[in-house]
Amino acid sequence: MKTMSGGKTLFEKVWNNHVVRQQADDLPAVLYIDLHLVHEVTSPQAFTELRQRGLKVRRPEQTLGTMDHSTPTTPRGLDGIIPVVDSQAAAQLDVMRKNCADFGIPLYDLGTRNQGIVHVIGPEQGLTQPGMTIVCGDSHTSTHGAFGALAFGIGTSEVAHVLASQTLLQYKPRTMAIRVDGHLREGVTAKDIILAIIAKIGVGGGTGYVLEYMGEAIRSLSMEGRMTICNMSIEGGARAGMIAPDDTTFDYIAGRPSAPKGEAWDRAAAEWRQLPSDTDAVFDAEVTLTAEELAPMITYGTNPGMGMAITSRVPDPDHLRDVSQKLALDKALRYMDLQPGQPLLGKKIDVVFVGSCTNSRISDLREAARFIEGRRVADGVRMMVVPGSQQVKRQAESEGLDRIFKEAGAEWREAGCSMCIAMNGDQLQPGQYAVSTSNRNFEGRQGKGGRTFLASPLTAVAAAVNGAVTDPRTMVNQRGRA
Amino acid sequence: MEPIRQFAGRIVALPINDIDTDQIIPARYLKVTDKAGLGAALFSDWRYSADGSAKPDFVLNQPEHQGASVLIGGHNFGCGSSREHAPWALIGGGFKAVISTYFADIFRSNSLKNGLLPIIVDEQTHQQLISMAQEDALTEVTIDLESQTVRLPDGRAVQFPIDGFSKHCLLNGVDQLGYLLSLDAETARYEASHAARVNTFA
Ligand code: SF4
């Protein structure tokens, strides 16, 4: 109740603007959804439900389909078409085409100009804007919160709800402020910030909360960096993470295909400037980190909360007091085949994956390319670079980044989720170790029996070049560049 | 959806913290367009060896636990991916309820929409249930939605929280989409006073 009288948080402002019906006693609030993104894996059963009930999509023009999860990222044939060899995936893609056609929803079909990972294309098109409500049948929808939107993942039943009614039933979550003060040191990136936050609050620490990231270190990040942070809010258990919009946000949106133009832009920008949390707004919880204290992070276990500074040693389950945590760590280390007290620096790796909705945007690829230029992927290491969208791919190619990666010995692929979720044939073999810029190191996530170390693009490149886990800062110093 | 009031079922414990939905059903089983038939993929990577044979030491493979319908999971059950295939797979595997100390938000919401009860209990009860399941595979609990209680074999009834709306829907077999559609006029009023922010056709 404290927030009724005092200032409002960014979250509360966006929430209040979208209430169709107030939360009351035993009834959840009904929230209006401005933008609904749809992909091939979590939507088929929702469309089936609409068909069974004879329902239409209420707002096709506020809905957008793409293909990303089960799509191949292998090179195009001579005909320019990306071949889909997995018949089950091909059938699922066909169902997606039919659903979008039957219900009149625009679709970014496989291999077309704007296709890509759902959380890359929204911002890229300028569809993701401050103050909006955005949902998708995908937990990393939290990414769009980087623009000051309230964006969260929903299940397939809810996909049907939004398709048919453009609304969603929600109980108001609590708010948590996560403040990152100060400035990042060289070689430390947005990915390291979020891995450090999750290591601190734990994979369940954000359950029931919407996070708002703030502080100097967040303010000085690019939009891509902010998206990396908000993307992984769900790995801390929070459905949504938000960052107040500012000039960095506006500069990113301006001129994009779906951005407001002319007078509409001025009106929108004026409205967006009202969104940041009021100075007297109260949060239900607060967490603070200091940027200067952060090092490149890496995970050692089987959930994103099991992360540490890259120079640290693998923790010892025997040092944990909580029995269930001890068991969890023990199980994780057995799966990862790591010993308590072991350093990860120097640990041999087999695969490096640069991609996913966490780190596959143009700035991620630029950073990785700049770091690998003039170096080579170590013998016996497979490095895959998978752009987040066709647009990112074209941009990267126009800048010659693809050549840099290929000359270094990396694979340059078509756009999609790829080895982040390993549904499309891009996967680890049992027992292999990967350094991955994606967001989940769950058992088998990147292929049955595969073992994932989550890290930043810089740390991923450092590992690729040395064939082992390496602190990118040691290379930054050697070569004298960031 | 079938109304749910009360049911009794045998419990089986999988006391692992942070069981993510990738474990409940790995991503390679998501290339389907149906909800049915996912029970076979439930906990697939924990349950089967590379050659497809059932791992005898995995609790759900043990003969004495066949037919259990209440799963006791570790803390923070259902984290990670939003895939509703997770509750579909659990239901396909014969489960009607999962008991934990807390659940990941999206999993909880997905479960409630499919008639799989996510039941939150205190740590002590949780520990007690795990011990009981491990000691005697025939241990049964009775879950009563109306009174929001789990009745343990010793007769103790433990309360669990559930939001009133989900409870109403589950008790009466009402689905939530029907409710949202009934608010059509209110939604239309909202739309009339709030211009659409984007147009995906533009
Ligand atoms: S890249 Fe990975 S996390 Fe992101 S949407 Fe695709 S599968 Fe999900």
XYZ file of C-alpha atoms and ligand atoms in Angstrom:
692
model
C 0.000 0.000 0.000
C 2.994 2.231 0.587
C 3.265 2.875 -3.134
C -0.284 4.255 -3.389
C 0.643 7.533 -1.764
C 4.315 7.922 -2.679
C 6.102 7.865 -5.984
C 5.667 5.112 -8.519
C 8.150 2.695 -9.960
C 8.673 2.244 -13.691
C 6.915 -1.093 -13.390
C 3.879 0.383 -11.632
C 3.511 3.095 -14.241
C 3.512 0.600 -17.089
C 1.241 -1.778 -15.199
C -1.261 0.972 -14.338
C -1.424 2.066 -17.971
C -2.514 -1.403 -19.038
C -5.132 -2.389 -16.520
C -8.380 -3.343 -18.249
C -9.814 -4.557 -14.970
C -8.305 -3.965 -11.531
C -7.139 -6.818 -9.368
C -9.771 -7.392 -6.692
C -10.131 -9.827 -3.823
C -9.987 -13.162 -5.533
C -9.669 -11.933 -9.088
C -6.387 -11.256 -10.842
C -5.978 -8.056 -12.828
C -6.732 -8.141 -16.522
C -3.846 -6.562 -18.423
C -3.913 -5.318 -21.988
C -1.080 -6.603 -24.182
C 0.405 -4.214 -26.748
C 2.579 -6.697 -28.618
C 2.437 -10.475 -28.833
C 5.376 -12.316 -30.370
C 4.796 -15.883 -31.469
C 7.215 -18.672 -32.421
C 6.818 -22.155 -33.818
C 7.481 -24.219 -30.687
C 5.089 -22.828 -28.077
C 2.177 -21.764 -30.276
C 0.720 -24.761 -32.195
C -1.448 -25.997 -29.317
C -2.745 -22.447 -28.753
C -3.907 -22.128 -32.350
C -5.533 -25.557 -32.050
C -7.488 -24.241 -29.088
C -8.672 -21.223 -31.076
C -9.796 -23.478 -33.911
C -11.638 -25.821 -31.567
C -13.544 -22.907 -30.086
C -14.097 -21.109 -33.364
C -12.190 -18.024 -32.208
C -10.285 -15.433 -34.192
C -7.106 -13.569 -33.309
C -8.360 -10.316 -31.822
C -5.463 -8.092 -32.945
C -3.391 -9.665 -35.731
C -1.724 -6.265 -36.251
C -0.349 -6.443 -32.690
C 0.932 -9.957 -33.235
C 4.059 -11.115 -35.028
C 5.295 -14.602 -35.844
C 8.854 -15.736 -36.401
C 10.711 -19.033 -36.681
C 13.795 -19.523 -34.574
C 13.894 -22.493 -32.201
C 13.743 -25.604 -34.354
C 15.134 -23.944 -37.483
C 18.401 -25.106 -39.022
C 21.302 -22.647 -39.144
C 23.198 -24.574 -41.801
C 24.164 -22.724 -45.010
C 21.631 -22.048 -47.766
C 21.504 -24.268 -50.834
C 22.342 -22.965 -54.298
C 18.679 -22.010 -54.588
C 19.113 -19.641 -51.638
C 16.875 -21.773 -49.459
C 17.821 -23.090 -46.014
C 17.152 -26.840 -46.153
C 15.182 -28.372 -43.260
C 16.282 -31.994 -43.014
C 14.524 -32.867 -39.736
C 11.038 -33.941 -40.815
C 9.481 -33.243 -37.426
C 10.897 -29.714 -37.409
C 9.764 -29.241 -41.010
C 6.237 -30.286 -40.039
C 6.245 -27.881 -37.103
C 7.374 -25.022 -39.358
C 4.612 -25.879 -41.816
C 2.060 -25.746 -39.015
C 3.400 -22.311 -38.073
C 3.011 -21.102 -41.674
C -0.527 -22.424 -41.846
C -1.490 -20.940 -38.487
C -0.171 -17.496 -39.385
C -1.843 -17.625 -42.801
C -5.197 -18.873 -41.465
C -5.323 -16.334 -38.650
C -3.886 -13.436 -40.662
C -0.731 -12.911 -38.602
C 2.418 -11.531 -40.247
C 5.230 -14.089 -40.237
C 8.977 -13.741 -40.667
C 9.440 -17.065 -42.409
C 12.656 -19.079 -42.331
C 15.435 -17.391 -44.264
C 13.454 -14.250 -45.159
C 14.833 -10.735 -44.637
C 13.717 -10.119 -41.086
C 13.609 -13.612 -39.609
C 15.501 -14.245 -36.422
C 15.346 -14.997 -32.725
C 12.125 -13.562 -31.388
C 13.900 -11.361 -28.822
C 16.300 -9.989 -31.390
C 13.744 -9.050 -34.051
C 11.325 -7.074 -31.836
C 13.908 -4.452 -30.834
C 15.523 -4.542 -34.264
C 12.256 -3.609 -35.987
C 11.516 -0.869 -33.488
C 8.456 -2.817 -32.319
C 9.804 -2.956 -28.774
C 9.190 0.450 -27.226
C 9.169 1.965 -23.740
C 6.002 1.640 -21.708
C 4.572 -1.259 -23.690
C 3.366 -4.624 -22.476
C 4.982 -7.406 -24.507
C 4.507 -11.143 -24.131
C 5.667 -14.269 -25.904
C 5.479 -17.963 -25.170
C 9.111 -17.800 -24.206
C 10.743 -17.071 -20.868
C 13.408 -14.764 -22.301
C 10.752 -12.239 -23.288
C 12.203 -10.390 -20.301
C 14.806 -9.126 -22.825
C 12.432 -6.409 -24.063
C 12.352 -4.887 -20.575
C 15.653 -3.209 -21.485
C 13.508 -0.551 -23.201
C 11.349 0.118 -20.163
C 8.638 -2.215 -21.410
C 6.888 -4.718 -19.149
C 7.748 -7.908 -20.989
C 7.471 -11.465 -19.773
C 7.198 -15.059 -20.859
C 3.883 -16.905 -20.826
C 2.764 -20.495 -21.290
C 0.902 -21.860 -24.267
C -2.528 -21.582 -22.577
C -1.782 -17.900 -22.101
C -0.651 -17.616 -25.719
C -4.205 -18.680 -26.594
C -5.585 -16.116 -24.104
C -3.671 -13.280 -25.714
C -4.365 -14.399 -29.276
C -8.088 -14.500 -28.608
C -8.543 -11.610 -26.169
C -5.361 -9.470 -26.348
C -5.432 -9.589 -22.543
C -3.862 -11.621 -19.784
C -4.752 -12.481 -16.201
C -2.016 -11.402 -13.825
C -1.506 -10.863 -10.116
C 0.625 -7.838 -9.464
C 4.197 -8.944 -8.719
C 6.492 -7.345 -6.152
C 9.353 -5.098 -7.212
C 13.076 -5.482 -6.640
C 15.637 -2.773 -7.359
C 19.022 -4.024 -8.477
C 21.558 -1.246 -8.354
C 24.953 -1.591 -9.983
C 27.100 1.364 -8.972
C 30.358 2.522 -10.514
C 32.135 1.602 -13.723
C 33.047 -1.735 -15.259
C 36.716 -2.536 -15.629
C 38.195 -3.462 -18.986
C 37.303 -6.969 -20.148
C 34.176 -7.044 -17.948
C 30.836 -6.796 -19.756
C 27.056 -6.726 -19.320
C 27.031 -10.532 -19.371
C 29.362 -10.585 -16.386
C 27.090 -8.180 -14.507
C 24.038 -10.374 -14.927
C 25.898 -13.597 -14.137
C 27.162 -11.916 -10.964
C 23.637 -10.787 -10.050
C 22.236 -14.294 -10.495
C 25.119 -15.824 -8.546
C 24.212 -13.402 -5.767
C 20.413 -13.742 -5.634
C 20.267 -17.386 -6.783
C 18.077 -18.968 -9.466
C 14.990 -18.596 -7.295
C 15.842 -15.216 -5.742
C 13.687 -13.186 -8.099
C 10.626 -15.439 -7.934
C 7.495 -13.300 -7.609
C 9.354 -10.076 -8.457
C 9.793 -7.734 -11.356
C 13.377 -6.500 -11.330
C 14.455 -2.971 -12.143
C 18.139 -2.603 -12.942
C 19.575 0.806 -12.157
C 22.750 2.628 -11.209
C 25.645 4.152 -13.077
C 26.999 0.902 -14.537
C 23.590 0.078 -16.054
C 23.061 3.624 -17.354
C 26.360 3.538 -19.217
C 25.532 0.298 -21.045
C 24.480 0.211 -24.699
C 20.975 -1.068 -25.517
C 22.515 -4.393 -26.491
C 24.202 -4.641 -23.092
C 20.947 -3.752 -21.355
C 19.149 -6.447 -23.340
C 21.773 -8.983 -22.253
C 21.013 -8.071 -18.642
C 17.207 -8.081 -18.870
C 17.320 -11.268 -20.960
C 18.625 -13.279 -18.028
C 16.199 -11.892 -15.415
C 14.307 -15.166 -15.704
C 17.473 -17.064 -14.733
C 17.138 -15.327 -11.381
C 13.512 -16.470 -11.236
C 11.998 -13.090 -12.184
C 9.514 -13.095 -15.026
C 10.461 -9.570 -16.005
C 13.404 -7.196 -15.687
C 13.224 -3.533 -16.656
C 15.531 -0.590 -17.254
C 14.277 2.992 -17.354
C 14.307 4.476 -20.863
C 16.729 7.335 -21.529
C 18.513 8.942 -24.471
C 20.406 5.711 -25.165
C 17.023 4.005 -25.567
C 15.592 6.735 -27.778
C 18.679 6.834 -30.010
C 18.423 3.095 -30.524
C 14.732 3.195 -31.477
C 14.761 6.307 -33.661
C 14.577 5.548 -37.360
C 13.757 1.852 -37.012
C 10.956 0.606 -39.285
C 8.228 0.542 -36.608
C 9.423 3.518 -34.590
C 7.061 6.498 -34.404
C 7.925 9.209 -36.928
C 7.667 13.011 -36.974
C 5.148 14.448 -34.534
C 4.215 10.992 -33.337
C 7.822 10.556 -32.264
C 7.779 13.762 -30.236
C 4.578 12.739 -28.509
C 5.901 9.259 -27.794
C 9.248 10.510 -26.513
C 7.526 12.976 -24.180
C 5.439 10.131 -22.786
C 8.464 7.844 -22.454
C 10.304 10.474 -20.422
C 7.614 10.187 -17.747
C 8.258 6.481 -17.247
C 11.383 6.273 -15.044
C 10.726 5.413 -11.407
C 10.024 8.460 -9.253
C 12.831 9.323 -6.865
C 10.616 8.526 -3.871
C 9.327 5.247 -5.315
C 9.657 2.336 -2.915
C 10.720 -1.165 -3.905
C 9.853 -4.312 -2.007
C 13.485 -5.455 -2.065
C 16.861 -4.020 -3.026
C 20.183 -5.520 -4.046
C 23.390 -3.588 -4.673
C 26.559 -4.470 -6.554
C 29.705 -2.475 -7.274
C 30.897 -2.620 -10.864
C 34.579 -2.165 -10.004
C 34.466 -5.364 -7.958
C 33.236 -7.473 -10.866
C 35.491 -9.785 -12.862
C 34.658 -11.809 -15.972
C 32.218 -14.478 -14.759
C 31.866 -18.130 -15.655
C 29.468 -20.818 -14.481
C 30.743 -24.126 -13.157
C 27.466 -25.924 -12.463
C 24.130 -26.836 -13.970
C 22.115 -23.719 -13.358
C 22.937 -20.079 -14.096
C 23.219 -19.274 -10.381
C 26.256 -21.524 -10.091
C 28.629 -18.859 -11.347
C 31.873 -17.297 -10.101
C 34.665 -14.936 -11.074
C 36.727 -16.698 -13.716
C 39.793 -16.631 -11.456
C 37.967 -18.416 -8.613
C 37.930 -22.097 -7.769
C 34.987 -24.473 -7.991
C 33.211 -24.396 -4.608
C 33.175 -27.353 -2.262
C 29.790 -28.908 -1.422
C 31.168 -29.767 2.020
C 31.418 -26.073 2.790
C 27.660 -25.611 2.369
C 25.521 -25.874 5.449
C 22.159 -26.430 3.772
C 21.804 -30.123 2.989
C 19.692 -29.705 -0.126
C 22.149 -27.137 -1.530
C 25.023 -29.470 -0.776
C 23.285 -32.263 -2.697
C 22.502 -29.929 -5.587
C 26.107 -28.779 -5.906
C 27.401 -32.306 -5.577
C 25.053 -33.495 -8.320
C 26.060 -30.559 -10.537
C 29.788 -31.203 -10.116
C 29.320 -34.871 -10.912
C 27.464 -33.981 -14.101
C 30.136 -31.433 -15.017
C 32.905 -33.841 -13.953
C 34.603 -31.139 -11.903
C 36.331 -31.368 -8.535
C 35.724 -29.055 -5.574
C 38.549 -26.522 -5.301
C 39.584 -26.940 -8.923
C 40.297 -23.748 -10.891
C 38.456 -23.458 -14.207
C 41.248 -21.422 -15.790
C 43.127 -23.781 -18.085
C 40.239 -26.270 -18.270
C 40.258 -27.755 -21.795
C 37.106 -27.162 -23.822
C 35.735 -28.654 -27.053
C 33.196 -26.169 -28.383
C 32.610 -22.428 -28.280
C 29.166 -21.045 -29.081
C 28.660 -17.353 -29.732
C 24.973 -16.682 -30.198
C 21.491 -16.805 -28.559
C 19.086 -14.041 -27.585
C 21.546 -13.114 -24.816
C 24.581 -12.336 -26.991
C 23.939 -12.522 -30.741
C 23.369 -8.885 -31.614
C 25.620 -6.854 -33.852
C 27.581 -5.319 -30.991
C 28.232 -8.778 -29.516
C 29.539 -9.981 -32.859
C 31.639 -6.849 -33.340
C 33.186 -7.321 -29.930
C 33.902 -10.996 -30.577
C 35.283 -10.304 -34.059
C 37.564 -7.519 -32.857
C 38.937 -9.851 -30.217
C 39.520 -12.830 -32.481
C 40.918 -10.874 -35.444
C 44.496 -11.951 -36.108
C 44.110 -14.955 -33.832
C 43.041 -18.518 -34.552
C 40.617 -20.977 -33.010
C 42.757 -23.615 -31.272
C 43.186 -26.998 -32.944
C 40.477 -29.439 -32.022
C 38.048 -26.712 -30.917
C 34.818 -26.095 -32.800
C 33.623 -22.498 -32.691
C 30.189 -21.562 -33.974
C 29.048 -17.992 -34.483
C 25.296 -17.741 -34.970
C 23.834 -14.283 -35.606
C 20.565 -13.509 -33.864
C 18.714 -12.488 -36.991
C 19.023 -12.239 -40.745
C 19.439 -8.510 -40.291
C 22.314 -8.967 -37.852
C 23.832 -11.435 -40.292
C 23.643 -8.983 -43.208
C 25.026 -6.149 -41.120
C 27.891 -8.323 -39.879
C 28.696 -9.428 -43.421
C 28.673 -5.850 -44.687
C 31.270 -5.067 -42.026
C 33.347 -8.119 -42.943
C 32.871 -9.773 -39.556
C 31.984 -13.090 -41.181
C 35.392 -13.112 -42.900
C 37.180 -12.435 -39.637
C 35.396 -15.347 -37.977
C 35.958 -17.700 -40.906
C 39.624 -16.761 -41.227
C 40.025 -17.521 -37.540
C 38.566 -20.962 -38.150
C 35.034 -20.424 -36.775
C 31.766 -21.476 -38.440
C 29.527 -18.639 -39.617
C 25.893 -19.751 -39.599
C 22.363 -18.711 -40.517
C 20.267 -16.971 -37.839
C 18.423 -18.817 -35.075
C 18.535 -20.199 -31.550
C 20.865 -22.996 -32.587
C 23.018 -24.532 -29.866
C 21.381 -22.453 -27.159
C 18.604 -25.049 -27.068
C 19.968 -27.756 -29.382
C 16.626 -28.534 -31.044
C 17.905 -28.160 -34.571
C 20.862 -30.528 -34.718
C 23.400 -27.942 -33.503
C 24.445 -29.693 -30.325
C 27.195 -30.899 -28.044
C 28.199 -34.537 -27.937
C 27.962 -36.335 -24.583
C 30.828 -35.328 -22.291
C 31.940 -32.334 -24.351
C 32.673 -29.014 -22.673
C 31.489 -25.767 -24.198
C 31.974 -22.134 -23.376
C 28.718 -20.568 -24.449
C 27.391 -17.015 -24.590
C 23.837 -18.332 -24.138
C 21.803 -18.241 -20.937
C 21.248 -21.771 -19.669
C 23.727 -24.386 -18.504
C 21.088 -26.905 -17.446
C 21.966 -30.586 -17.850
C 21.632 -31.493 -21.511
C 20.509 -28.017 -22.561
C 23.067 -27.827 -25.373
C 22.858 -31.530 -26.207
C 22.357 -34.629 -24.104
C 25.363 -35.158 -21.834
C 26.964 -31.869 -22.933
C 28.533 -29.552 -20.342
C 28.151 -25.806 -20.548
C 30.195 -22.964 -19.100
C 28.219 -19.737 -19.532
C 30.293 -16.631 -20.153
C 30.571 -13.395 -22.118
C 31.518 -13.189 -25.806
C 35.014 -12.017 -24.812
C 35.523 -14.982 -22.518
C 34.127 -17.262 -25.223
C 36.659 -15.993 -27.773
C 39.490 -16.277 -25.249
C 38.534 -19.925 -24.704
C 38.297 -20.620 -28.424
C 41.746 -19.206 -29.092
C 43.432 -21.042 -26.245
C 41.387 -24.232 -26.330
C 40.852 -23.770 -22.615
C 39.047 -21.486 -20.190
C 41.016 -18.224 -20.235
C 40.647 -14.866 -18.521
C 40.095 -12.461 -21.437
C 41.830 -9.703 -19.464
C 45.162 -11.473 -19.808
C 44.769 -11.273 -23.570
C 43.500 -7.717 -23.500
C 46.735 -6.767 -21.799
C 48.949 -8.690 -24.188
C 47.414 -7.269 -27.324
C 46.695 -3.897 -25.873
C 43.078 -3.779 -26.974
C 39.706 -4.311 -25.462
C -11.333 -29.296 -18.111
C -12.534 -31.811 -15.524
C -13.416 -30.271 -12.153
C -11.003 -31.178 -9.348
C -12.201 -31.560 -5.779
C -10.436 -34.230 -3.838
C -8.140 -37.088 -4.654
C -5.847 -39.515 -2.899
C -2.576 -40.603 -4.397
C 0.731 -42.227 -3.669
C 3.714 -39.943 -3.311
C 7.149 -40.284 -4.868
C 10.106 -38.060 -4.008
C 12.556 -36.430 -6.371
C 14.221 -34.203 -3.776
C 16.457 -32.225 -6.098
C 16.552 -28.427 -5.901
C 15.854 -26.197 -8.884
C 14.498 -28.886 -11.196
C 14.243 -26.975 -14.457
C 11.720 -27.612 -17.194
C 14.527 -28.779 -19.503
C 14.877 -31.778 -17.161
C 11.120 -32.308 -16.929
C 11.028 -32.512 -20.716
C 14.138 -31.914 -22.840
C 13.843 -29.511 -25.774
C 14.217 -32.157 -28.460
C 10.695 -33.375 -27.576
C 9.188 -29.976 -28.273
C 8.970 -30.393 -32.024
C 5.382 -31.539 -31.614
C 2.150 -29.730 -32.274
C 0.015 -31.655 -29.746
C -0.277 -31.751 -25.976
C -0.943 -35.463 -25.689
C 1.639 -38.211 -25.583
C 4.393 -36.322 -23.778
C 4.390 -38.618 -20.740
C 6.953 -40.869 -22.381
C 9.412 -37.959 -22.512
C 9.001 -37.043 -18.835
C 12.444 -36.683 -17.184
C 13.768 -38.494 -20.223
C 17.464 -37.732 -19.701
C 17.374 -38.802 -16.059
C 15.233 -41.787 -16.809
C 16.843 -43.466 -19.803
C 20.400 -44.414 -20.764
C 21.851 -43.524 -24.146
C 20.657 -46.875 -25.547
C 17.100 -46.093 -24.470
C 16.979 -48.549 -21.580
C 15.410 -47.437 -18.309
C 17.943 -46.581 -15.584
C 17.039 -48.870 -12.668
C 18.273 -46.441 -10.002
C 16.037 -43.561 -11.131
C 13.148 -43.375 -8.703
C 10.368 -43.124 -11.280
C 11.598 -46.359 -12.879
C 11.378 -48.382 -9.686
C 8.526 -50.884 -9.705
C 7.287 -49.938 -6.244
C 6.754 -46.327 -7.366
C 4.700 -47.090 -10.444
C 1.294 -45.470 -10.232
C 2.393 -42.637 -7.939
C 0.425 -39.480 -8.716
C 1.919 -36.905 -6.360
C 5.493 -35.820 -6.990
C 7.546 -34.288 -4.180
C 10.157 -32.082 -5.839
C 13.010 -30.031 -4.337
C 12.921 -26.269 -3.725
C 12.141 -23.976 -6.686
C 10.524 -26.640 -8.833
C 9.971 -25.872 -12.520
C 12.453 -23.063 -13.115
C 13.800 -22.104 -16.522
C 11.940 -22.364 -19.792
C 8.265 -21.382 -19.986
C 7.366 -24.541 -21.911
C 3.878 -25.696 -20.962
C 5.041 -29.069 -22.214
C 6.390 -29.534 -18.667
C 2.988 -29.817 -16.964
C 1.655 -31.691 -20.017
C 4.453 -34.246 -19.607
C 3.852 -34.567 -15.861
C 0.141 -35.087 -16.450
C 0.984 -37.556 -19.218
C 3.181 -39.365 -16.699
C 0.204 -39.798 -14.369
C 0.794 -36.913 -11.957
C -2.011 -34.817 -10.516
C 0.009 -32.692 -8.113
C 3.557 -31.593 -7.397
C 4.568 -30.612 -3.870
C 7.481 -28.294 -3.149
C 8.473 -25.423 -0.875
C 8.124 -23.043 -3.816
C 7.639 -23.074 -7.562
C 8.934 -20.999 -10.429
C 6.251 -18.482 -11.445
C 5.613 -19.573 -15.021
C 5.557 -23.287 -14.224
C 3.075 -22.642 -11.436
C 0.823 -20.623 -13.684
C 1.020 -23.201 -16.483
C 0.221 -26.053 -14.102
C -2.856 -24.363 -12.720
C -4.221 -23.960 -16.233
C -3.950 -27.675 -16.848
C -5.300 -29.083 -13.612
C -1.894 -30.064 -12.216
C -1.841 -28.768 -8.641
C 1.361 -26.996 -7.571
C 1.216 -27.388 -3.812
C 3.436 -25.283 -1.572
C 4.203 -26.598 1.908
C 6.575 -25.512 4.655
C 10.084 -26.979 4.815
C 9.322 -29.281 7.701
C 6.307 -30.862 6.016
C 8.293 -31.074 2.801
C 11.093 -32.937 4.551
C 8.602 -35.205 6.247
C 6.911 -36.068 2.952
C 10.265 -36.865 1.345
C 11.192 -39.211 4.203
C 7.796 -40.902 4.103
C 7.976 -41.453 0.354
C 11.471 -42.869 0.616
C 10.632 -45.161 3.509
C 7.375 -46.528 2.203
C 6.439 -46.389 -1.459
C 2.811 -47.023 -0.541
C 2.499 -43.770 1.388
C -0.636 -41.977 0.296
C -1.778 -38.411 0.800
C -5.225 -36.958 0.239
C -5.446 -33.588 -1.398
C -8.598 -31.556 -0.930
C -8.828 -28.429 -3.034
C -11.927 -26.986 -1.390
C -10.281 -26.869 2.041
C -6.796 -26.393 0.503
C -5.296 -29.196 2.514
C -2.945 -32.115 2.119
C -3.810 -34.884 4.555
C -0.789 -36.916 5.630
C -0.974 -40.586 6.669
C -0.674 -39.554 10.334
C -3.927 -37.654 9.958
C -2.359 -34.210 10.011
C -3.901 -31.799 7.502
C -1.509 -29.200 6.085
C -2.899 -26.058 4.479
C -1.616 -24.877 1.124
C -2.124 -21.529 -0.613
C -3.828 -21.112 -3.966
C -5.240 -17.965 -5.496
C -9.018 -17.734 -5.341
C -9.522 -17.426 -9.076
C -7.500 -20.514 -9.980
C -9.239 -22.419 -7.221
C -12.645 -21.443 -8.519
C -11.702 -22.453 -12.057
C -10.286 -25.808 -10.966
C -13.191 -26.666 -8.659
C -15.715 -25.926 -11.360
C -13.807 -27.056 -14.409
C -14.045 -23.514 -15.764
C -11.354 -22.374 -18.122
C -9.802 -18.948 -17.838
C -10.087 -17.982 -21.484
C -13.880 -18.012 -21.212
C -13.627 -15.407 -18.470
C -11.350 -13.158 -20.539
C -13.676 -13.412 -23.521
C -16.610 -12.407 -21.331
C -14.817 -9.089 -20.733
C -14.970 -8.186 -24.393
C -16.775 -4.891 -23.793
C -14.238 -3.756 -21.201
C -11.360 -4.664 -23.485
C -13.020 -2.776 -26.331
C -13.383 0.283 -24.081
C -9.689 0.095 -23.239
C -8.818 -0.131 -26.906
C -11.028 2.829 -27.730
C -9.165 5.043 -25.265
C -5.652 3.726 -25.952
C -4.336 3.840 -29.499
C -2.439 0.738 -30.578
C 1.262 1.365 -30.044
C 2.571 -0.610 -32.988
C 1.373 -2.217 -36.187
C 3.157 -5.415 -37.131
C 1.951 -5.128 -40.723
C 3.599 -1.745 -41.231
S 18.171 -18.193 -28.167
Fe 17.876 -19.739 -26.604
S 16.989 -18.704 -24.868
Fe 16.807 -17.342 -26.619
S 14.762 -17.709 -27.431
Fe 16.170 -19.070 -28.510
S 16.165 -20.961 -27.346
Fe 15.254 -19.413 -26.052
